[in-house]
């Protein structure tokens, strides 16, 4: 693991979408989210009926990571999590994931689900460190590359983040 970074985590807002899209296209060129997808998610992240939590990581006013979660009933789903390549191995992905798990707890979710590309071993190891367990596959989930997804589940997400810190 390289030197930890001291990024600030904060709520993602509409004015962050352009910077997030740059990072998204760099990291996920084949199956990057569109501007409309981020707008749609953020539309459900504020107000009395909010059921999503999206955060960005900023380093010197530059977005270097982001993550998002949706909660439905007692289940939450990690929608996205990304960290700029130059910050891989710094713990930033863990900080973002911890923030999503805290949000799942605030939404009173008993479990958190996610899909992860089967070829993304780095992400799988991060999720396993937080207690996620593989429970199945979704064939051809990531398009247009037709890459399978590993489905992972975490029960009792509030127990996975006790004592973790998001402020850097």
mmCIF file of C-alpha atoms in Angstrom:
data_model
loop_
_atom_site.group_PDB
_atom_site.id
_atom_site.type_symbol
_atom_site.label_atom_id
_atom_site.label_comp_id
_atom_site.label_asym_id
_atom_site.label_seq_id
_atom_site.Cartn_x
_atom_site.Cartn_y
_atom_site.Cartn_z
ATOM 1 C CA UNK A 1 0.000 0.000 0.000
ATOM 2 C CA UNK A 2 1.321 3.417 -0.903
ATOM 3 C CA UNK A 3 1.159 6.543 1.234
ATOM 4 C CA UNK A 4 -2.397 7.393 2.401
ATOM 5 C CA UNK A 5 -3.970 10.432 0.782
ATOM 6 C CA UNK A 6 -5.718 13.248 2.591
ATOM 7 C CA UNK A 7 -8.706 13.775 0.342
ATOM 8 C CA UNK A 8 -11.912 15.308 1.561
ATOM 9 C CA UNK A 9 -15.071 13.276 1.022
ATOM 10 C CA UNK A 10 -18.273 15.194 0.398
ATOM 11 C CA UNK A 11 -21.690 14.778 -1.147
ATOM 12 C CA UNK A 12 -21.658 14.591 -4.953
ATOM 13 C CA UNK A 13 -23.561 17.442 -6.587
ATOM 14 C CA UNK A 14 -24.624 18.168 -10.178
ATOM 15 C CA UNK A 15 -21.619 20.419 -10.800
ATOM 16 C CA UNK A 16 -19.327 17.428 -10.162
ATOM 17 C CA UNK A 17 -20.740 15.375 -13.033
ATOM 18 C CA UNK A 18 -18.292 16.588 -15.721
ATOM 19 C CA UNK A 19 -15.260 15.734 -13.558
ATOM 20 C CA UNK A 20 -16.784 12.416 -12.531
ATOM 21 C CA UNK A 21 -17.458 11.570 -16.191
ATOM 22 C CA UNK A 22 -13.792 12.175 -17.089
ATOM 23 C CA UNK A 23 -12.717 9.715 -14.427
ATOM 24 C CA UNK A 24 -15.507 7.295 -15.365
ATOM 25 C CA UNK A 25 -14.458 7.214 -19.028
ATOM 26 C CA UNK A 26 -10.809 6.713 -18.115
ATOM 27 C CA UNK A 27 -11.489 3.837 -15.731
ATOM 28 C CA UNK A 28 -14.425 2.152 -17.489
ATOM 29 C CA UNK A 29 -14.032 2.938 -21.201
ATOM 30 C CA UNK A 30 -16.246 0.088 -22.424
ATOM 31 C CA UNK A 31 -19.131 0.464 -20.005
ATOM 32 C CA UNK A 32 -18.926 4.019 -18.664
ATOM 33 C CA UNK A 33 -22.044 5.604 -17.223
ATOM 34 C CA UNK A 34 -23.624 8.447 -19.163
ATOM 35 C CA UNK A 35 -24.262 11.986 -17.968
ATOM 36 C CA UNK A 36 -27.980 11.151 -17.798
ATOM 37 C CA UNK A 37 -27.352 8.177 -15.523
ATOM 38 C CA UNK A 38 -25.506 10.355 -13.001
ATOM 39 C CA UNK A 39 -28.181 13.077 -13.219
ATOM 40 C CA UNK A 40 -30.869 10.479 -12.578
ATOM 41 C CA UNK A 41 -29.059 9.068 -9.553
ATOM 42 C CA UNK A 42 -28.421 12.501 -8.032
ATOM 43 C CA UNK A 43 -32.086 13.412 -8.488
ATOM 44 C CA UNK A 44 -32.886 10.750 -5.869
ATOM 45 C CA UNK A 45 -30.090 11.687 -3.459
ATOM 46 C CA UNK A 46 -31.680 14.717 -1.773
ATOM 47 C CA UNK A 47 -34.985 15.628 -0.228
ATOM 48 C CA UNK A 48 -37.500 13.799 1.942
ATOM 49 C CA UNK A 49 -37.701 10.692 -0.265
ATOM 50 C CA UNK A 50 -33.955 10.385 -0.863
ATOM 51 C CA UNK A 51 -32.787 6.778 -1.149
ATOM 52 C CA UNK A 52 -29.313 7.292 -2.620
ATOM 53 C CA UNK A 53 -25.948 8.459 -1.319
ATOM 54 C CA UNK A 54 -23.290 9.680 -3.742
ATOM 55 C CA UNK A 55 -19.948 11.052 -2.608
ATOM 56 C CA UNK A 56 -16.825 12.397 -4.262
ATOM 57 C CA UNK A 57 -13.244 12.503 -3.041
ATOM 58 C CA UNK A 58 -11.456 15.793 -3.681
ATOM 59 C CA UNK A 59 -7.723 16.430 -3.618
ATOM 60 C CA UNK A 60 -6.797 20.089 -4.166
ATOM 61 C CA UNK A 61 -10.207 20.796 -5.783
ATOM 62 C CA UNK A 62 -9.761 17.867 -8.192
ATOM 63 C CA UNK A 63 -12.138 14.903 -8.055
ATOM 64 C CA UNK A 64 -10.069 11.755 -7.636
ATOM 65 C CA UNK A 65 -12.780 9.289 -6.650
ATOM 66 C CA UNK A 66 -16.509 8.788 -6.297
ATOM 67 C CA UNK A 67 -19.004 6.236 -5.083
ATOM 68 C CA UNK A 68 -22.740 5.723 -4.950
ATOM 69 C CA UNK A 69 -25.347 3.561 -3.257
ATOM 70 C CA UNK A 70 -29.109 3.063 -3.572
ATOM 71 C CA UNK A 71 -31.290 1.764 -0.731
ATOM 72 C CA UNK A 72 -34.553 -0.083 -1.265
ATOM 73 C CA UNK A 73 -36.247 -1.437 1.827
ATOM 74 C CA UNK A 74 -33.759 -3.465 3.858
ATOM 75 C CA UNK A 75 -31.311 -3.865 0.970
ATOM 76 C CA UNK A 76 -28.763 -1.435 -0.412
ATOM 77 C CA UNK A 77 -26.801 -1.777 -3.633
ATOM 78 C CA UNK A 78 -23.395 -0.282 -4.347
ATOM 79 C CA UNK A 79 -23.962 1.311 -7.748
ATOM 80 C CA UNK A 80 -20.457 2.560 -8.459
ATOM 81 C CA UNK A 81 -17.078 3.065 -6.839
ATOM 82 C CA UNK A 82 -14.009 4.467 -8.576
ATOM 83 C CA UNK A 83 -10.599 5.850 -7.652
ATOM 84 C CA UNK A 84 -8.158 7.623 -9.947
ATOM 85 C CA UNK A 85 -5.373 5.243 -11.071
ATOM 86 C CA UNK A 86 -2.605 7.291 -9.443
ATOM 87 C CA UNK A 87 -4.311 6.805 -6.071
ATOM 88 C CA UNK A 88 -4.799 3.044 -6.256
ATOM 89 C CA UNK A 89 -3.415 1.393 -3.135
ATOM 90 C CA UNK A 90 -3.742 4.489 -0.932
ATOM 91 C CA UNK A 91 -6.844 3.403 0.986
ATOM 92 C CA UNK A 92 -9.150 5.860 -0.778
ATOM 93 C CA UNK A 93 -11.355 3.071 -2.160
ATOM 94 C CA UNK A 94 -11.814 1.770 1.381
ATOM 95 C CA UNK A 95 -12.760 5.232 2.646
ATOM 96 C CA UNK A 96 -15.355 5.587 -0.108
ATOM 97 C CA UNK A 97 -16.757 2.133 0.574
ATOM 98 C CA UNK A 98 -16.898 2.809 4.316
ATOM 99 C CA UNK A 99 -18.928 5.955 3.619
ATOM 100 C CA UNK A 100 -21.392 3.941 1.512
ATOM 101 C CA UNK A 101 -21.728 1.329 4.252
ATOM 102 C CA UNK A 102 -22.403 4.057 6.811
ATOM 103 C CA UNK A 103 -25.123 5.347 4.492
ATOM 104 C CA UNK A 104 -26.583 1.837 4.218
ATOM 105 C CA UNK A 105 -26.746 1.770 8.003
ATOM 106 C CA UNK A 106 -28.438 5.178 8.070
ATOM 107 C CA UNK A 107 -30.990 3.850 5.570
ATOM 108 C CA UNK A 108 -31.476 0.904 8.004
ATOM 109 C CA UNK A 109 -30.441 -1.688 5.422
ATOM 110 C CA UNK A 110 -29.714 -5.189 6.705
ATOM 111 C CA UNK A 111 -27.603 -6.143 3.694
ATOM 112 C CA UNK A 112 -25.605 -4.566 0.896
ATOM 113 C CA UNK A 113 -25.242 -6.079 -2.554
ATOM 114 C CA UNK A 114 -22.927 -5.267 -5.430
ATOM 115 C CA UNK A 115 -21.733 -6.492 -8.787
ATOM 116 C CA UNK A 116 -18.055 -6.489 -9.666
ATOM 117 C CA UNK A 117 -16.402 -7.401 -12.953
ATOM 118 C CA UNK A 118 -14.954 -10.903 -12.675
ATOM 119 C CA UNK A 119 -11.655 -9.558 -14.037
ATOM 120 C CA UNK A 120 -11.415 -6.782 -11.391
ATOM 121 C CA UNK A 121 -9.511 -8.666 -8.710
ATOM 122 C CA UNK A 122 -8.348 -5.436 -7.023
ATOM 123 C CA UNK A 123 -11.965 -4.417 -6.319
ATOM 124 C CA UNK A 124 -12.940 -7.923 -5.216
ATOM 125 C CA UNK A 125 -10.170 -7.912 -2.606
ATOM 126 C CA UNK A 126 -11.345 -4.526 -1.298
ATOM 127 C CA UNK A 127 -14.909 -5.796 -0.923
ATOM 128 C CA UNK A 128 -13.737 -9.001 0.772
ATOM 129 C CA UNK A 129 -11.756 -6.954 3.333
ATOM 130 C CA UNK A 130 -15.041 -5.329 4.321
ATOM 131 C CA UNK A 131 -16.774 -8.695 4.677
ATOM 132 C CA UNK A 132 -18.516 -9.050 1.309
ATOM 133 C CA UNK A 133 -18.915 -12.642 0.173
ATOM 134 C CA UNK A 134 -19.422 -13.927 -3.378
ATOM 135 C CA UNK A 135 -22.901 -15.372 -3.895
ATOM 136 C CA UNK A 136 -23.195 -15.813 -7.660
ATOM 137 C CA UNK A 137 -22.575 -14.530 -11.168
ATOM 138 C CA UNK A 138 -24.439 -12.489 -13.740
ATOM 139 C CA UNK A 139 -23.401 -13.661 -17.189
ATOM 140 C CA UNK A 140 -22.673 -10.902 -19.705
ATOM 141 C CA UNK A 141 -23.645 -8.205 -17.198
ATOM 142 C CA UNK A 142 -21.137 -5.591 -18.393
ATOM 143 C CA UNK A 143 -21.901 -4.512 -21.948
ATOM 144 C CA UNK A 144 -20.805 -4.060 -24.645
ATOM 145 C CA UNK A 145 -17.809 -6.178 -23.582
ATOM 146 C CA UNK A 146 -20.037 -9.073 -22.459
ATOM 147 C CA UNK A 147 -18.041 -9.432 -19.207
ATOM 148 C CA UNK A 148 -19.529 -11.427 -16.343
ATOM 149 C CA UNK A 149 -20.224 -9.870 -12.945
ATOM 150 C CA UNK A 150 -19.453 -11.447 -9.600
ATOM 151 C CA UNK A 151 -22.362 -10.770 -7.242
ATOM 152 C CA UNK A 152 -21.297 -10.106 -3.647
ATOM 153 C CA UNK A 153 -23.274 -9.596 -0.446
ATOM 154 C CA UNK A 154 -22.554 -8.117 2.968
ATOM 155 C CA UNK A 155 -24.897 -8.660 5.888
ATOM 156 C CA UNK A 156 -24.932 -6.276 8.870
ATOM 157 C CA UNK A 157 -23.057 -3.445 7.086
ATOM 158 C CA UNK A 158 -22.924 -1.352 10.256
ATOM 159 C CA UNK A 159 -20.467 -3.865 11.751
ATOM 160 C CA UNK A 160 -18.044 -3.454 8.825
ATOM 161 C CA UNK A 161 -17.280 0.231 9.384
ATOM 162 C CA UNK A 162 -17.054 0.605 13.137
ATOM 163 C CA UNK A 163 -14.082 2.785 13.955
ATOM 164 C CA UNK A 164 -13.338 3.789 10.368
ATOM 165 C CA UNK A 165 -12.741 7.430 9.527
ATOM 166 C CA UNK A 166 -13.725 9.265 6.339
ATOM 167 C CA UNK A 167 -12.072 12.615 6.964
ATOM 168 C CA UNK A 168 -8.513 12.741 5.809
#
